[in-house]
PDB file of C-alpha atoms in Angstrom:
ATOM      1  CA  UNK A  10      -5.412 -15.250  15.700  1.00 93.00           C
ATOM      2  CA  UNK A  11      -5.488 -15.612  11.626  1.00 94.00           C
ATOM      3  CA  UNK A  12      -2.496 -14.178  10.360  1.00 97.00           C
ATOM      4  CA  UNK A  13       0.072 -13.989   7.662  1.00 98.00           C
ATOM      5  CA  UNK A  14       3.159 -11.828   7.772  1.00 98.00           C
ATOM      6  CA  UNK A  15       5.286 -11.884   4.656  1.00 98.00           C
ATOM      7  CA  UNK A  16       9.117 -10.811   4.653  1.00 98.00           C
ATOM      8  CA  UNK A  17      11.554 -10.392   1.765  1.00 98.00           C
ATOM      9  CA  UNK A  18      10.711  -7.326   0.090  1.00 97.00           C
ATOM     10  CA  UNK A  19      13.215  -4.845  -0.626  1.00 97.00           C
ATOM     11  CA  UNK A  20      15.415  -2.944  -3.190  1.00 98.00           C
ATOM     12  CA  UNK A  21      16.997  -4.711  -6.268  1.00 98.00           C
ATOM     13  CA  UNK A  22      18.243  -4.044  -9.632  1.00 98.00           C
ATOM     14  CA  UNK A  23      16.696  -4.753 -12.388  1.00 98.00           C
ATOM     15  CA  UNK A  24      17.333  -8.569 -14.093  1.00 98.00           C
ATOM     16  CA  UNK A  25      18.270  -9.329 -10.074  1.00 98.00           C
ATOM     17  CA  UNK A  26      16.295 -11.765  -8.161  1.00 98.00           C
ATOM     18  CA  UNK A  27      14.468 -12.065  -5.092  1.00 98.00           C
ATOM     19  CA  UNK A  28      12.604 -14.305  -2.743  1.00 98.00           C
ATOM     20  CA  UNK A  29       9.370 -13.576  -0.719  1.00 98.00           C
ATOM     21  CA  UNK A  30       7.982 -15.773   2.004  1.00 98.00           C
ATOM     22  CA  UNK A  31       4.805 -15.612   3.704  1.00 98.00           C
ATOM     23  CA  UNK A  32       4.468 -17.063   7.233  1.00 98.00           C
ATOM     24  CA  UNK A  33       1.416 -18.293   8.065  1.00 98.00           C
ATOM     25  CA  UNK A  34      -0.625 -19.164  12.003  1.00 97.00           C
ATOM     26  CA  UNK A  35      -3.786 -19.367  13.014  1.00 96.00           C
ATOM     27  CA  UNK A  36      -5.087 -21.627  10.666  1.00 94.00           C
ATOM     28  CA  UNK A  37      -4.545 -25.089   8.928  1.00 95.00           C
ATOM     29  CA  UNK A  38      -2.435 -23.661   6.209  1.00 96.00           C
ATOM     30  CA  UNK A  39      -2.291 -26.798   4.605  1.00 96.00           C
ATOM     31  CA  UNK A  40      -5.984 -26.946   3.566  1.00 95.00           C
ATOM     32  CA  UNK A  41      -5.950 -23.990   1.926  1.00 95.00           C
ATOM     33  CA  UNK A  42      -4.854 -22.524  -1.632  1.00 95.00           C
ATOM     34  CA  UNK A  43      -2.824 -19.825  -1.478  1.00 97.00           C
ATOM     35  CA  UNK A  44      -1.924 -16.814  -3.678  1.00 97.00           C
ATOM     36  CA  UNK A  45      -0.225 -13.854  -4.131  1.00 98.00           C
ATOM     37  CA  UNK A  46      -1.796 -10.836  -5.539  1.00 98.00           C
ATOM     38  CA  UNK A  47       0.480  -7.413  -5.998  1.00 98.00           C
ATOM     39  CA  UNK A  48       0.110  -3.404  -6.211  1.00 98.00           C
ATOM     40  CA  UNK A  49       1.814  -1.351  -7.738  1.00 98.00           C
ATOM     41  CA  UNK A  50       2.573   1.874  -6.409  1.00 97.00           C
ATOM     42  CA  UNK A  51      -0.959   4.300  -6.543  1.00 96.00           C
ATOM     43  CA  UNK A  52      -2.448   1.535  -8.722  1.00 98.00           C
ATOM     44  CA  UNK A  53      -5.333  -1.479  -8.121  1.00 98.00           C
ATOM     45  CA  UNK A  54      -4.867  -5.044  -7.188  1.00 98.00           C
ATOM     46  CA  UNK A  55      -3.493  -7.274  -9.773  1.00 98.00           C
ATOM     47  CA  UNK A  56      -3.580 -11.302  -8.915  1.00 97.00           C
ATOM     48  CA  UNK A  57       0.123 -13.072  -9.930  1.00 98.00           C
ATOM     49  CA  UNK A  58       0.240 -16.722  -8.790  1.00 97.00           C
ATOM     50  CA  UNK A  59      -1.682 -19.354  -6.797  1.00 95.00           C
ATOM     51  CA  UNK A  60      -1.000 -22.710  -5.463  1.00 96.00           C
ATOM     52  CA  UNK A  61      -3.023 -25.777  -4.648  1.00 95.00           C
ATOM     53  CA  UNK A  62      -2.973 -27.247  -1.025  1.00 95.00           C
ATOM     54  CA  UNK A  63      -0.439 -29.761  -1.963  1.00 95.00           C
ATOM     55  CA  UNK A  64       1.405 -28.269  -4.142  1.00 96.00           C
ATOM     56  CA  UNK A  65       0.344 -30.196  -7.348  1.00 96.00           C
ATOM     57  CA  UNK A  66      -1.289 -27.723  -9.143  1.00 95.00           C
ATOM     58  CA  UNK A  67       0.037 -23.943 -10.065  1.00 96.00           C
ATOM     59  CA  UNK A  68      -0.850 -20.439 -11.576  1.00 95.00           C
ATOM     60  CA  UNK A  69       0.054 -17.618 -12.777  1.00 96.00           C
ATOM     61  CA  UNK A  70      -0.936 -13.970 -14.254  1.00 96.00           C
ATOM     62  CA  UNK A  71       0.521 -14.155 -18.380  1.00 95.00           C
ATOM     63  CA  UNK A  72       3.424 -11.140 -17.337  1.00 97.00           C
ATOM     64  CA  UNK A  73       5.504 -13.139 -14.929  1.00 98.00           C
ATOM     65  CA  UNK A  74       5.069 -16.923 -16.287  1.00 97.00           C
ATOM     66  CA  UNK A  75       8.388 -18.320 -16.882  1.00 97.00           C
ATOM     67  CA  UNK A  76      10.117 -15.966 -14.179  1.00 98.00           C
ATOM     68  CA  UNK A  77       8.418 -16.279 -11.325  1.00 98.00           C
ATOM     69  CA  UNK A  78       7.598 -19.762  -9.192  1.00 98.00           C
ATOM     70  CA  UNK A  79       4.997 -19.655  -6.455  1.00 98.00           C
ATOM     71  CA  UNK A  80       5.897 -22.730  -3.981  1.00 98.00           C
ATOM     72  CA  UNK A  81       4.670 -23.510  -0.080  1.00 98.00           C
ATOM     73  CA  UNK A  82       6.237 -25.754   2.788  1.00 98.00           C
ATOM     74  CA  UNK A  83       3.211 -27.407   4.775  1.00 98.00           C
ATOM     75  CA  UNK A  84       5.314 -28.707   7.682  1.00 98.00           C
ATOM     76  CA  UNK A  85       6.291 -24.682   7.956  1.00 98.00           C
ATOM     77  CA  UNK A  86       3.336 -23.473   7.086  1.00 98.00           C
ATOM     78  CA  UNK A  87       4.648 -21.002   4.604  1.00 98.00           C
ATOM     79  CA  UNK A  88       4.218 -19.667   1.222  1.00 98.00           C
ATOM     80  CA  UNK A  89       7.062 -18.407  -1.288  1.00 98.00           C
ATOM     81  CA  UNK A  90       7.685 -16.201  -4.384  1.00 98.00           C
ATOM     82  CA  UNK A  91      11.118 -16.847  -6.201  1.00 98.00           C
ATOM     83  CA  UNK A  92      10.773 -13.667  -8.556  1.00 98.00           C
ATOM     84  CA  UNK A  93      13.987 -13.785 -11.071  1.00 98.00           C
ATOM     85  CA  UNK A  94      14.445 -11.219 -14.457  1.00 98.00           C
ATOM     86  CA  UNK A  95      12.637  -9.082 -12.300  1.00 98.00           C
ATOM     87  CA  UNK A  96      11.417  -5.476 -14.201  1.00 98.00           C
ATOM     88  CA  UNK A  97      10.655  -1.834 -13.158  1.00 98.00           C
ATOM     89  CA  UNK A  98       7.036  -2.839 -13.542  1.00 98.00           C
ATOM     90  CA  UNK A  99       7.488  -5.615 -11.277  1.00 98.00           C
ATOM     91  CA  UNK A 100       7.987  -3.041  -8.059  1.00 98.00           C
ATOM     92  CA  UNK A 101       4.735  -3.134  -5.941  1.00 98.00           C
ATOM     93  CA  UNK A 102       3.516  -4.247  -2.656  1.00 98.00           C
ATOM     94  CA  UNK A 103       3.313  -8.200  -2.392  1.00 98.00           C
ATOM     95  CA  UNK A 104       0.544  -9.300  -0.889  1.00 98.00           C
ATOM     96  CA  UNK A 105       0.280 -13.576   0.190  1.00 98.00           C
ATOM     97  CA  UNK A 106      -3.506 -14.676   0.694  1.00 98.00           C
ATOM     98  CA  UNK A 107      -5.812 -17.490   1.257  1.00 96.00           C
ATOM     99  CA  UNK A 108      -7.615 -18.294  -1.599  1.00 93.00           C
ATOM    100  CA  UNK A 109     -10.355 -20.840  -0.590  1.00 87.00           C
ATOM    101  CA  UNK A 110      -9.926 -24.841   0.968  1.00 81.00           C
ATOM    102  CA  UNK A 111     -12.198 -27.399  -1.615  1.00 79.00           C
ATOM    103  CA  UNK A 112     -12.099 -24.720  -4.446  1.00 82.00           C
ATOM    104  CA  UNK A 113     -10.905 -21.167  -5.208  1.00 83.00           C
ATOM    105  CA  UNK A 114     -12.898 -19.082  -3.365  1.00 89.00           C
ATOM    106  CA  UNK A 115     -12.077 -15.573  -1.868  1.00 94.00           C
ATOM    107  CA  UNK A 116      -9.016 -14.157  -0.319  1.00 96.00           C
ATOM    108  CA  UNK A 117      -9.373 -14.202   3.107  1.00 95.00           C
ATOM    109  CA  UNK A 118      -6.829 -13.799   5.220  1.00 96.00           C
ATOM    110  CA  UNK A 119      -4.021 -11.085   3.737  1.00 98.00           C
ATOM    111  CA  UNK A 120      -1.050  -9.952   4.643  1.00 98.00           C
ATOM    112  CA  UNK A 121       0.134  -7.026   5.694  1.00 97.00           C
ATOM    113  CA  UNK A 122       2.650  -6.709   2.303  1.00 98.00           C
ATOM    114  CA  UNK A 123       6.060  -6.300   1.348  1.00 98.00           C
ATOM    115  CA  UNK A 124       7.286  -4.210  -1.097  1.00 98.00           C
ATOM    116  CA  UNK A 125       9.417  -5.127  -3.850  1.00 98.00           C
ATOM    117  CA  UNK A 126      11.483  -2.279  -5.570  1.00 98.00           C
ATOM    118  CA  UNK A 127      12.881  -2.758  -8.910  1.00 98.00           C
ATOM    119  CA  UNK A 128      15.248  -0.032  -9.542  1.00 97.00           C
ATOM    120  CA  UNK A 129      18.642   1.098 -10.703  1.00 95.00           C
TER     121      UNK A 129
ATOM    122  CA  UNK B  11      -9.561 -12.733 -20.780  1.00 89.00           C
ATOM    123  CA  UNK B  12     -12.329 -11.436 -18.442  1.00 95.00           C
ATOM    124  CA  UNK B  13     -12.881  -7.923 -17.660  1.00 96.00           C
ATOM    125  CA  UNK B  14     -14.324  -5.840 -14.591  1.00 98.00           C
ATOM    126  CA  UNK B  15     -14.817  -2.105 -14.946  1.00 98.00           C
ATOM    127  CA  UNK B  16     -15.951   0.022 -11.638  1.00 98.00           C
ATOM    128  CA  UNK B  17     -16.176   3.999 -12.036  1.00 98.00           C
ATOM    129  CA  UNK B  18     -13.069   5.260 -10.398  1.00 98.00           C
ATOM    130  CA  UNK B  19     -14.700   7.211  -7.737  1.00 98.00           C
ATOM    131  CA  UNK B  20     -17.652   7.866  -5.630  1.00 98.00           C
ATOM    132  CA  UNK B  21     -19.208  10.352  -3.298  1.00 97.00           C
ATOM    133  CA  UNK B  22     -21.865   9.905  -0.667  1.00 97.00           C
ATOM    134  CA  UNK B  23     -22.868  12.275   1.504  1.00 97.00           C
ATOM    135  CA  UNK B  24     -22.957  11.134   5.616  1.00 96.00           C
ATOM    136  CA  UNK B  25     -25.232   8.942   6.671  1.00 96.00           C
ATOM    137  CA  UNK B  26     -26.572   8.467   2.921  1.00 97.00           C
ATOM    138  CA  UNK B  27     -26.284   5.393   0.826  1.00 98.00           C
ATOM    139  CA  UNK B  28     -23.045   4.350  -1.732  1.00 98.00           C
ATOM    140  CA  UNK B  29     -23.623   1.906  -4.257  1.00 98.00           C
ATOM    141  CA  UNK B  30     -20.765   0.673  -6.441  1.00 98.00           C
ATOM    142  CA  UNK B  31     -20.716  -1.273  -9.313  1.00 98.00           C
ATOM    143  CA  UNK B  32     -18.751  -3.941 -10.971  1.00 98.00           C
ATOM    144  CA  UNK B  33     -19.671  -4.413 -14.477  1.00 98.00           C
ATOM    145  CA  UNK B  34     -18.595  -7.830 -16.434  1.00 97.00           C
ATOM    146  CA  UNK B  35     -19.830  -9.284 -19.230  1.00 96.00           C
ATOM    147  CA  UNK B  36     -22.875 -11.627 -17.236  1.00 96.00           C
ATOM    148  CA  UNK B  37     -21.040 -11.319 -14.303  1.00 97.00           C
ATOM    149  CA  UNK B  38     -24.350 -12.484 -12.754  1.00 97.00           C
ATOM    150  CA  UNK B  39     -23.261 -16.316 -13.461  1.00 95.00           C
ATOM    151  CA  UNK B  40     -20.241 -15.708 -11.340  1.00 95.00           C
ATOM    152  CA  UNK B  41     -19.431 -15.086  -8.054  1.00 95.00           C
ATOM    153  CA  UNK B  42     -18.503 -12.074  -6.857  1.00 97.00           C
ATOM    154  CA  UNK B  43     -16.146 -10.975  -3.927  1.00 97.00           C
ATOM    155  CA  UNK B  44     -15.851  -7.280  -2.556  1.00 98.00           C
ATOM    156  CA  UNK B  45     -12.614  -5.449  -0.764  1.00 98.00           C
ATOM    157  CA  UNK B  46     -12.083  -2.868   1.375  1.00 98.00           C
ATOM    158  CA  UNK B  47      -8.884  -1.336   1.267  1.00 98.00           C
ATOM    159  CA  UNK B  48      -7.710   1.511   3.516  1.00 98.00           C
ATOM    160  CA  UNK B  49      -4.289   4.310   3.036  1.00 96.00           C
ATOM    161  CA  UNK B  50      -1.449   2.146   3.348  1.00 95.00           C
ATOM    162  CA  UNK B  51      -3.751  -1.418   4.858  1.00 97.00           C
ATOM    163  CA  UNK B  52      -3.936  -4.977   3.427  1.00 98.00           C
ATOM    164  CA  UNK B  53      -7.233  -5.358   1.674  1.00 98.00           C
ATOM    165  CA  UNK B  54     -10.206  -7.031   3.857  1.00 98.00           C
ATOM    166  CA  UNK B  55     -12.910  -8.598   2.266  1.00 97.00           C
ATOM    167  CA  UNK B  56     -16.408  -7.116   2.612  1.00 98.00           C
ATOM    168  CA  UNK B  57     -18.722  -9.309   1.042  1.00 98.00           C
ATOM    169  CA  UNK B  58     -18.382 -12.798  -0.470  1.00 96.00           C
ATOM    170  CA  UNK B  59     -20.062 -15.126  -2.892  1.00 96.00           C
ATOM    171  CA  UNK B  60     -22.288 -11.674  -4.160  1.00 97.00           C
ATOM    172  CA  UNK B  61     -24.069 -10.778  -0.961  1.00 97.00           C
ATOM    173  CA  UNK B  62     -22.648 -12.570   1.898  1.00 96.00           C
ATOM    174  CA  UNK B  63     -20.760 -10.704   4.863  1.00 97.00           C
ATOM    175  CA  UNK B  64     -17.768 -12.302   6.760  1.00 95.00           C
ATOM    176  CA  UNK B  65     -17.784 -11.738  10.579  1.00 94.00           C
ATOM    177  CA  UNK B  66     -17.245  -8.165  11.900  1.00 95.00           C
ATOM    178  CA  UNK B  67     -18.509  -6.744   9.027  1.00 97.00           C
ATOM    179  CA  UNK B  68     -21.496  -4.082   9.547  1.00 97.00           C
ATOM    180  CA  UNK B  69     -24.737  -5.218   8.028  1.00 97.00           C
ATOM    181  CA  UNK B  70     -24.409  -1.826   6.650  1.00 97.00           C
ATOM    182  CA  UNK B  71     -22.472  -3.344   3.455  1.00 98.00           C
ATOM    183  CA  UNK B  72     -24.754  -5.828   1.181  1.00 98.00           C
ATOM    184  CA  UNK B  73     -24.295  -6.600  -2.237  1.00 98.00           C
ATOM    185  CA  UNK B  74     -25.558  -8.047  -4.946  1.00 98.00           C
ATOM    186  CA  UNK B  75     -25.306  -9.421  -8.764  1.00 98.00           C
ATOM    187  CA  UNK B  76     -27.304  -9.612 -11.713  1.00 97.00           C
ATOM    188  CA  UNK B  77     -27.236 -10.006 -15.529  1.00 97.00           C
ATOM    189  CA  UNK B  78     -23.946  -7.932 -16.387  1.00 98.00           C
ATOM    190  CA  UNK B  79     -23.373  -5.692 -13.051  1.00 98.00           C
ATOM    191  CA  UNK B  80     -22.729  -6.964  -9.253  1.00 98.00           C
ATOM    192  CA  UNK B  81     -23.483  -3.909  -6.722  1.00 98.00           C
ATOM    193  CA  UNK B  82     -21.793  -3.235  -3.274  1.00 98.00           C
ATOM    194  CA  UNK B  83     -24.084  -1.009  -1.047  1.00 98.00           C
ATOM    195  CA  UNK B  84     -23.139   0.452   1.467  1.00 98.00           C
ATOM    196  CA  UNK B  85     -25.782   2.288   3.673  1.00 98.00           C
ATOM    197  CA  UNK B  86     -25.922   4.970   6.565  1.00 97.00           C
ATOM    198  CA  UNK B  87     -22.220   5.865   5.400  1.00 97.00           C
ATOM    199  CA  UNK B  88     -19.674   6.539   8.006  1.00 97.00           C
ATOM    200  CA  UNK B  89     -16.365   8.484   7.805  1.00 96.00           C
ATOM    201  CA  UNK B  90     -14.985   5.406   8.498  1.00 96.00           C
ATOM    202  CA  UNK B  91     -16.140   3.783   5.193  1.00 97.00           C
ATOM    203  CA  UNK B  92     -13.841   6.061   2.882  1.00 98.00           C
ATOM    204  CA  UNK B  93     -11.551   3.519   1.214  1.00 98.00           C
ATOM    205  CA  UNK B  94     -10.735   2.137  -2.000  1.00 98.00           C
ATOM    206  CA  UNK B  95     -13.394  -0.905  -3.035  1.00 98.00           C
ATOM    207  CA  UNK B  96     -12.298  -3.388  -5.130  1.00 98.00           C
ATOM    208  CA  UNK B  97     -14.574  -6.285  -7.020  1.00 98.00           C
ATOM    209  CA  UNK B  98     -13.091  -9.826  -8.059  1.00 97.00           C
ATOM    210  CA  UNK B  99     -14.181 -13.296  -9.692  1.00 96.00           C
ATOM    211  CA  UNK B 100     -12.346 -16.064 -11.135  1.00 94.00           C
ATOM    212  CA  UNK B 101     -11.659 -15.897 -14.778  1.00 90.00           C
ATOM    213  CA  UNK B 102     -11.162 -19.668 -16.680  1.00 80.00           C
ATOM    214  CA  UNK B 103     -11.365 -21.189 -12.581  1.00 75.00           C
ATOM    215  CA  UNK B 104      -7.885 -20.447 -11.782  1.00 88.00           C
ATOM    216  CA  UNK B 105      -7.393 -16.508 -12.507  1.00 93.00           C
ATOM    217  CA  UNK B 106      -8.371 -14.040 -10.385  1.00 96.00           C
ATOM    218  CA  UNK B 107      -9.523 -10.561 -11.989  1.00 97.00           C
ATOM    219  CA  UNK B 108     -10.097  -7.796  -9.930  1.00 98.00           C
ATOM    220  CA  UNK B 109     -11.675  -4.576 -11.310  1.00 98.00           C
ATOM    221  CA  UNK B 110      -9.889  -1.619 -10.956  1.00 98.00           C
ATOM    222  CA  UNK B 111     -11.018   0.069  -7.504  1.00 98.00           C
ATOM    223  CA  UNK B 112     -13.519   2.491  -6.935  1.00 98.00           C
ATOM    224  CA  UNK B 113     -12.136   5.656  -3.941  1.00 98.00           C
ATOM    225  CA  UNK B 114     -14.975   6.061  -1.778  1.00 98.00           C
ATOM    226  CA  UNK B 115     -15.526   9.907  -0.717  1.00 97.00           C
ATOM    227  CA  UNK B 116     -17.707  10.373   2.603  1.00 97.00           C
ATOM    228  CA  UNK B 117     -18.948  13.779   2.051  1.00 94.00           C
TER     229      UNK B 117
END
């Protein structure tokens, strides 16, 4: 079975830092882009970062360059989001995705989310 | 950057056909991707590269794309079809956009 399961989510003050992770099975993880793509709470989908299959290439959505780094282990088949400075508007459901194998294509598998809370 | 507007709701009576739209400035030279998200579920993609379906998803949802609008259809609506729909393409290659969701009312 496809599947990714993230973990990492959680409460944390604002300026903190935090780091998601995104296991992934099923599939050959390492022939894929990845990506993570976020909601806030009652609002749409908003894309933040993606990574090429090796690693080489990276990125990301103009309100979280410079403070967040989107990164991926092959041999563990997982995907990660170090978030630092993080802001109130940075609370949302985290979402990790496949993105495509040759080329960017659609995001297909998700996860099932975690949520990030950015709060005082 | 690159835009995507969808109206923010829309109502179809049971068994009747939804259509929602995705307007972009000549979206119809990009591809366009369709999700279905449900209360409190991961999104699942409907329909991919304009018109195509992944597996397990009714032919009941088509889609399509032309000049500055892509379309998702979906026909003989179910109950089970009420859900948010979101649109998406690649802005610049390596930036998704995704419009802003359209809340599907079965009626």
């Amino acid at each position: 079975e496809v599947q990714l399961v993230e973990s990492g989510g959680g409460l944390v003050q604002p300026g903190g830092s935090l780091r998601l992770s995104c296991a992934a099975s099923g599939f050959t993880f390492s022939s894929y882009w990845m990506s993570w793509v976020r909601q806030a709470p009652g609002k749409g989908l908003e894309w933040v970062a993606n990574i090429k299959q090796d690693g080489s290439e990276k990125y990301y959505v103009d309100s979280v360059k410079g403070r967040f780094t989107i990164s991926r282990d092959n041999a563990k088949s997982s995907l990660y989001l170090q978030m630092n400075s993080l802001r109130a508007e940075d609370t949302a459901v985290y979402y990790c995705a496949a993105a495509g194998g040759y080329d960017l294509l659609w995001f297909d598998p998700w996860g099932q989310g975690t949520l990030v809370t950015v709060s005082s | 950057s690159y835009e995507l507007t969808q109206p923010l709701s829309v109502s179809v009576a049971l068994g009747q056909t939804a259509r929602i739209t995705c307007g972009g400035n000549n979206i119809g030279s990009k591809n366009v991707h369709w999700y279905q998200q449900k209360p409190g579920q991961a999104p699942v993609l409907v329909i991919y590269r304009d018109s195509k379906r992944p597996s397990g998803i009714p032919e009941r949802f088509s889609g399509s794309n032309s000049g500055n609008t892509a379309t998702l259809t979906i026909s003989r609506a179910q109950a089970g079809d009420e859900a948010d729909y979101y649109c998406q393409v690649w802005d610049s290659s390596t930036a998704a956009v995704f419009g802003g969701g359209t809340k599907v009312t079965v009626l």
